[in-house]
mmCIF file of C-alpha atoms in Angstrom:
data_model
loop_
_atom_site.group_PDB
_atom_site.id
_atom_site.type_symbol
_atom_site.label_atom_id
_atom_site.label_comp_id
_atom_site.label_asym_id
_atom_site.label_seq_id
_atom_site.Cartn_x
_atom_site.Cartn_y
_atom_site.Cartn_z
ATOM 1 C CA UNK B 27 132.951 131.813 62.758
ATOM 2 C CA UNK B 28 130.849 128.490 62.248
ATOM 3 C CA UNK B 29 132.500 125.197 62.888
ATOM 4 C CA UNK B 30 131.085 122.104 60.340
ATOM 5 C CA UNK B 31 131.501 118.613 61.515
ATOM 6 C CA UNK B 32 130.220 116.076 59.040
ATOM 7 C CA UNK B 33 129.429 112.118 59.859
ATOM 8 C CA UNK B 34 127.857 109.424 58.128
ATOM 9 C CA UNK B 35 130.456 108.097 55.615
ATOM 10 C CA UNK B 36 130.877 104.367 54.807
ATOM 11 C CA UNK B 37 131.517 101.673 52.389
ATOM 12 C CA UNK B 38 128.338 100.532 50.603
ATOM 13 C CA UNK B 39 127.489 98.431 47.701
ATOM 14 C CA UNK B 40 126.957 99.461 44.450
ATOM 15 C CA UNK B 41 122.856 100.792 44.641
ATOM 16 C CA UNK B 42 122.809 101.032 47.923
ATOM 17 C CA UNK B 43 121.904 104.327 50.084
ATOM 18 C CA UNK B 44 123.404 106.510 52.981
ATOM 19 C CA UNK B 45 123.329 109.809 54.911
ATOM 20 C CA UNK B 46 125.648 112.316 55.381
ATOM 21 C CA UNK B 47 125.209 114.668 57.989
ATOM 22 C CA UNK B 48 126.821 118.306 58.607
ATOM 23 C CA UNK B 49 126.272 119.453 62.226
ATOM 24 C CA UNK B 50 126.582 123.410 62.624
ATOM 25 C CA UNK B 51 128.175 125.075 65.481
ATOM 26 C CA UNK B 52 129.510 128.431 66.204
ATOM 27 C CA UNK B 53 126.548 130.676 64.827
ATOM 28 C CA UNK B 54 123.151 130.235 63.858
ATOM 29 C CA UNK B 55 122.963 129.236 59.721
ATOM 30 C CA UNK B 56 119.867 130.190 58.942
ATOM 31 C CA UNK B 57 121.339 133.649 56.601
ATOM 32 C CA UNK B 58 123.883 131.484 55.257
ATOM 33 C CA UNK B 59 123.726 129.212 52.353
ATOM 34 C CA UNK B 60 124.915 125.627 52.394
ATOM 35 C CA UNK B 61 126.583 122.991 50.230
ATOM 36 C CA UNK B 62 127.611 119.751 49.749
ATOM 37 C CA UNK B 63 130.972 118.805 47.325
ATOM 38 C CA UNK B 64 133.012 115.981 46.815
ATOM 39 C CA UNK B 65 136.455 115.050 45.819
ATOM 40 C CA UNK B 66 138.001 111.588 44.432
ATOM 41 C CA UNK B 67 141.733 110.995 44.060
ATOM 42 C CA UNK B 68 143.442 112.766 41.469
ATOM 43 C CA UNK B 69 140.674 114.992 40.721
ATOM 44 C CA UNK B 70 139.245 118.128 41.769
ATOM 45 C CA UNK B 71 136.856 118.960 44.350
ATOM 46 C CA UNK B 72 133.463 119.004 42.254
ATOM 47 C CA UNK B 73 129.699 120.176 43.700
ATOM 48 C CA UNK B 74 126.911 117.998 44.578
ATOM 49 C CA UNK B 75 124.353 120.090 46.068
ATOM 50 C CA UNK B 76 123.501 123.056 47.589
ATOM 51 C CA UNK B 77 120.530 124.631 49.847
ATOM 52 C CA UNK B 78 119.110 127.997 50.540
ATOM 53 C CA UNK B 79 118.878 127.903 54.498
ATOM 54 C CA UNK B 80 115.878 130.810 54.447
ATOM 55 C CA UNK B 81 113.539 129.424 51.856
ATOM 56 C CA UNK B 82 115.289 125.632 51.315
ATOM 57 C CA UNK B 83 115.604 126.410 47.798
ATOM 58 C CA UNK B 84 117.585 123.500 46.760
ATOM 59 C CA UNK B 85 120.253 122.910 43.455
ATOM 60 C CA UNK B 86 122.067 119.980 42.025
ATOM 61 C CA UNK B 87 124.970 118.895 40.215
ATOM 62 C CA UNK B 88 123.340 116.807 37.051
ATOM 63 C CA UNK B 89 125.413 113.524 37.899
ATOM 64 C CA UNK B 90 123.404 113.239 41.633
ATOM 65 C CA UNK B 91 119.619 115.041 40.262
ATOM 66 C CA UNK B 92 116.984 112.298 41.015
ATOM 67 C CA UNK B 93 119.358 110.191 43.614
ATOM 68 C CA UNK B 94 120.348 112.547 46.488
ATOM 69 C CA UNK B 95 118.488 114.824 48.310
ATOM 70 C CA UNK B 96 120.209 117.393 50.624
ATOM 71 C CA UNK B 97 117.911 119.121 53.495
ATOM 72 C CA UNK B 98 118.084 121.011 56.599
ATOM 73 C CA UNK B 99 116.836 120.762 60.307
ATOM 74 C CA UNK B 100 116.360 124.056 61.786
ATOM 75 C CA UNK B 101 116.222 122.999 65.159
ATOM 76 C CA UNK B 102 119.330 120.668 65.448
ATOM 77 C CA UNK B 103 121.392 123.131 63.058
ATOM 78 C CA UNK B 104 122.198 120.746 60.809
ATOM 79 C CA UNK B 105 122.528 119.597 57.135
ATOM 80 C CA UNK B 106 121.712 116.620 55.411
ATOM 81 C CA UNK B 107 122.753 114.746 52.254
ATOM 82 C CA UNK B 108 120.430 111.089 51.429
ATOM 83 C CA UNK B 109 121.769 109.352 48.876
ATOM 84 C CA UNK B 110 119.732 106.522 47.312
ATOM 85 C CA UNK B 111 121.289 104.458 44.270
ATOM 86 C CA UNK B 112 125.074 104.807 45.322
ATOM 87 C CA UNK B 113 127.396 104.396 42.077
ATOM 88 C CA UNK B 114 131.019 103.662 41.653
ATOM 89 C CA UNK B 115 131.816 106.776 40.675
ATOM 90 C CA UNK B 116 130.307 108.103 43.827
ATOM 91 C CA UNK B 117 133.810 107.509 45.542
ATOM 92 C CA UNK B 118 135.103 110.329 46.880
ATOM 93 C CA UNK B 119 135.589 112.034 50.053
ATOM 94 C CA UNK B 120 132.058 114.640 51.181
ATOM 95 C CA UNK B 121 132.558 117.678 52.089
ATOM 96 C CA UNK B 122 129.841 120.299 53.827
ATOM 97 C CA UNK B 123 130.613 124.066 53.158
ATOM 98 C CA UNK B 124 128.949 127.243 54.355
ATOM 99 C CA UNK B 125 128.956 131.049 52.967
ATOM 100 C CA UNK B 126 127.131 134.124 54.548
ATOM 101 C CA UNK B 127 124.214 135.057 52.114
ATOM 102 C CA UNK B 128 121.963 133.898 50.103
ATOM 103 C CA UNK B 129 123.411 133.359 47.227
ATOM 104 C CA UNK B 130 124.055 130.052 45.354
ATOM 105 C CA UNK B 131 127.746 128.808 44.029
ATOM 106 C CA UNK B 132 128.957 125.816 42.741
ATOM 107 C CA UNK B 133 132.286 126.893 42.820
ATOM 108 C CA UNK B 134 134.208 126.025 46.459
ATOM 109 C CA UNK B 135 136.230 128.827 46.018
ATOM 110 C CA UNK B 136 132.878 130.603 46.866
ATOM 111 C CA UNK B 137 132.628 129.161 50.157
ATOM 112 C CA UNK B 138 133.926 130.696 53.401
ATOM 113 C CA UNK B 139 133.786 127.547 55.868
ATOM 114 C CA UNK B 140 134.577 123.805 55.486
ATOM 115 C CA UNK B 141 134.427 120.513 57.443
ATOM 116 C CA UNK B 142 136.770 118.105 57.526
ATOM 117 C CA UNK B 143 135.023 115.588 54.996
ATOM 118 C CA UNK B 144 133.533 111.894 55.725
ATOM 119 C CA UNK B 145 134.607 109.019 53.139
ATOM 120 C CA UNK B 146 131.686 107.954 51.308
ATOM 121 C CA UNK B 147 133.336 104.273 49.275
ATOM 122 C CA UNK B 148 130.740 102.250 46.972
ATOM 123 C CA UNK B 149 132.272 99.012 45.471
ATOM 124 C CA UNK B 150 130.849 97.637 42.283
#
Protein backbone atom coordinates (compact mmCIF):
# COMPACT_ATOMS: atom_id res chain seq x y z
CA UNK A 1 0.00 0.00 0.00
CA UNK A 2 1.65 3.56 -0.57
CA UNK A 3 0.06 6.56 0.99
CA UNK A 4 0.48 10.07 -1.36
CA UNK A 5 0.21 13.33 0.39
CA UNK A 6 0.56 16.28 -1.94
CA UNK A 7 1.31 20.16 -0.79
CA UNK A 8 2.14 23.19 -2.47
CA UNK A 9 -1.16 24.55 -3.93
CA UNK A 10 -2.02 28.29 -4.02
CA UNK A 11 -3.50 31.19 -5.73
CA UNK A 12 -1.06 32.86 -8.14
CA UNK A 13 -1.22 35.39 -10.82
CA UNK A 14 -1.59 34.83 -14.21
CA UNK A 15 2.46 33.92 -15.37
CA UNK A 16 3.48 33.27 -12.30
CA UNK A 17 5.17 29.84 -11.00
CA UNK A 18 4.72 27.17 -8.16
CA UNK A 19 5.55 23.68 -6.84
CA UNK A 20 3.63 20.91 -6.12
CA UNK A 21 4.95 18.31 -4.12
CA UNK A 22 3.81 14.47 -3.63
CA UNK A 23 5.46 12.95 -0.52
CA UNK A 24 5.52 8.96 -0.65
CA UNK A 25 4.94 6.79 2.26
CA UNK A 26 4.08 3.26 2.82
CA UNK A 27 6.64 1.52 0.35
CA UNK A 28 9.58 2.42 -1.45
CA UNK A 29 8.50 3.94 -5.28
CA UNK A 30 11.29 3.41 -7.03
CA UNK A 31 9.41 0.14 -9.35
CA UNK A 32 6.46 2.19 -9.59
CA UNK A 33 5.63 4.81 -12.05
CA UNK A 34 4.28 8.22 -11.15
CA UNK A 35 1.90 10.93 -12.34
CA UNK A 36 0.58 14.08 -12.03
CA UNK A 37 -3.39 14.97 -13.25
CA UNK A 38 -5.66 17.62 -12.74
CA UNK A 39 -9.30 18.31 -12.59
CA UNK A 40 -11.39 21.74 -12.96
CA UNK A 41 -15.10 21.99 -12.18
CA UNK A 42 -17.38 20.40 -14.43
CA UNK A 43 -14.81 18.58 -16.24
CA UNK A 44 -12.95 15.50 -16.11
CA UNK A 45 -9.87 14.59 -14.46
CA UNK A 46 -7.23 15.16 -17.40
CA UNK A 47 -3.15 14.21 -17.25
CA UNK A 48 -0.36 16.53 -16.87
CA UNK A 49 2.64 14.54 -16.48
CA UNK A 50 4.08 11.51 -15.72
CA UNK A 51 7.67 9.97 -14.64
CA UNK A 52 9.43 6.71 -14.88
CA UNK A 53 10.80 6.33 -11.18
CA UNK A 54 13.83 3.77 -12.49
CA UNK A 55 15.23 5.70 -15.40
CA UNK A 56 13.16 9.34 -14.85
CA UNK A 57 11.89 8.98 -18.22
CA UNK A 58 9.52 11.78 -18.22
CA UNK A 59 5.97 12.50 -20.52
CA UNK A 60 3.64 15.39 -20.94
CA UNK A 61 0.28 16.39 -21.68
CA UNK A 62 0.79 19.01 -24.82
CA UNK A 63 -1.15 21.94 -22.95
CA UNK A 64 1.84 21.95 -19.93
CA UNK A 65 5.16 20.73 -22.55
CA UNK A 66 7.73 23.61 -22.16
CA UNK A 67 6.09 25.12 -18.72
CA UNK A 68 6.12 22.34 -16.07
CA UNK A 69 8.57 20.05 -15.20
CA UNK A 70 7.75 17.05 -12.91
CA UNK A 71 10.89 15.22 -11.08
CA UNK A 72 11.74 12.95 -8.37
CA UNK A 73 14.00 12.86 -5.17
CA UNK A 74 15.08 9.47 -4.39
CA UNK A 75 16.13 10.10 -1.07
CA UNK A 76 13.10 12.05 0.42
CA UNK A 77 10.59 9.71 -1.64
CA UNK A 78 9.02 12.26 -3.19
CA UNK A 79 7.57 13.82 -6.41
CA UNK A 80 7.66 17.06 -7.83
CA UNK A 81 5.63 19.20 -10.26
CA UNK A 82 7.39 23.15 -11.14
CA UNK A 83 5.26 25.05 -12.93
CA UNK A 84 6.58 28.24 -14.56
CA UNK A 85 4.08 30.50 -16.70
CA UNK A 86 0.79 29.64 -14.70
CA UNK A 87 -2.39 30.22 -17.07
CA UNK A 88 -6.02 30.63 -16.35
CA UNK A 89 -6.87 27.59 -17.53
CA UNK A 90 -4.43 26.04 -15.15
CA UNK A 91 -7.32 26.06 -12.46
CA UNK A 92 -7.99 22.97 -11.25
CA UNK A 93 -7.43 20.84 -8.36
CA UNK A 94 -3.57 18.49 -8.67
CA UNK A 95 -3.60 15.33 -8.12
CA UNK A 96 -0.33 12.80 -7.62
CA UNK A 97 -1.03 9.09 -8.60
CA UNK A 98 1.10 5.97 -8.40
CA UNK A 99 0.93 2.39 -10.29
CA UNK A 100 3.32 -0.66 -9.76
CA UNK A 101 5.45 -0.97 -13.02
CA UNK A 102 6.95 0.65 -15.38
CA UNK A 103 4.70 1.40 -17.62
CA UNK A 104 3.33 4.83 -18.73
CA UNK A 105 -0.65 5.85 -18.77
CA UNK A 106 -2.37 8.84 -19.21
CA UNK A 107 -5.46 7.42 -18.37
CA UNK A 108 -6.29 7.63 -14.25
CA UNK A 109 -8.17 4.71 -14.52
CA UNK A 110 -4.62 3.20 -14.92
CA UNK A 111 -3.51 4.23 -11.65
CA UNK A 112 -3.72 2.18 -8.44
CA UNK A 113 -3.06 4.99 -5.67
CA UNK A 114 -4.16 8.65 -5.25
CA UNK A 115 -3.65 11.67 -2.94
CA UNK A 116 -6.01 13.79 -1.85
CA UNK A 117 -5.23 16.77 -4.36
CA UNK A 118 -3.83 20.48 -3.53
CA UNK A 119 -5.78 23.53 -5.26
CA UNK A 120 -3.59 25.11 -7.65
CA UNK A 121 -5.98 28.83 -8.57
CA UNK A 122 -4.30 31.38 -11.18
CA UNK A 123 -6.40 34.61 -11.69
CA UNK A 124 -6.05 36.51 -14.90
Amino acid sequence: QVQLVESGGGLVQTGGSLRLSCAASGRAVDSYSMAWFRQAPGKDREFVASLRWTTADTFYADSVKGRFTISRDNAKNTLTLQMYNLKPEDTAVYYCAARPGSSIYYSPGRYDYWGQGTQVTVSS
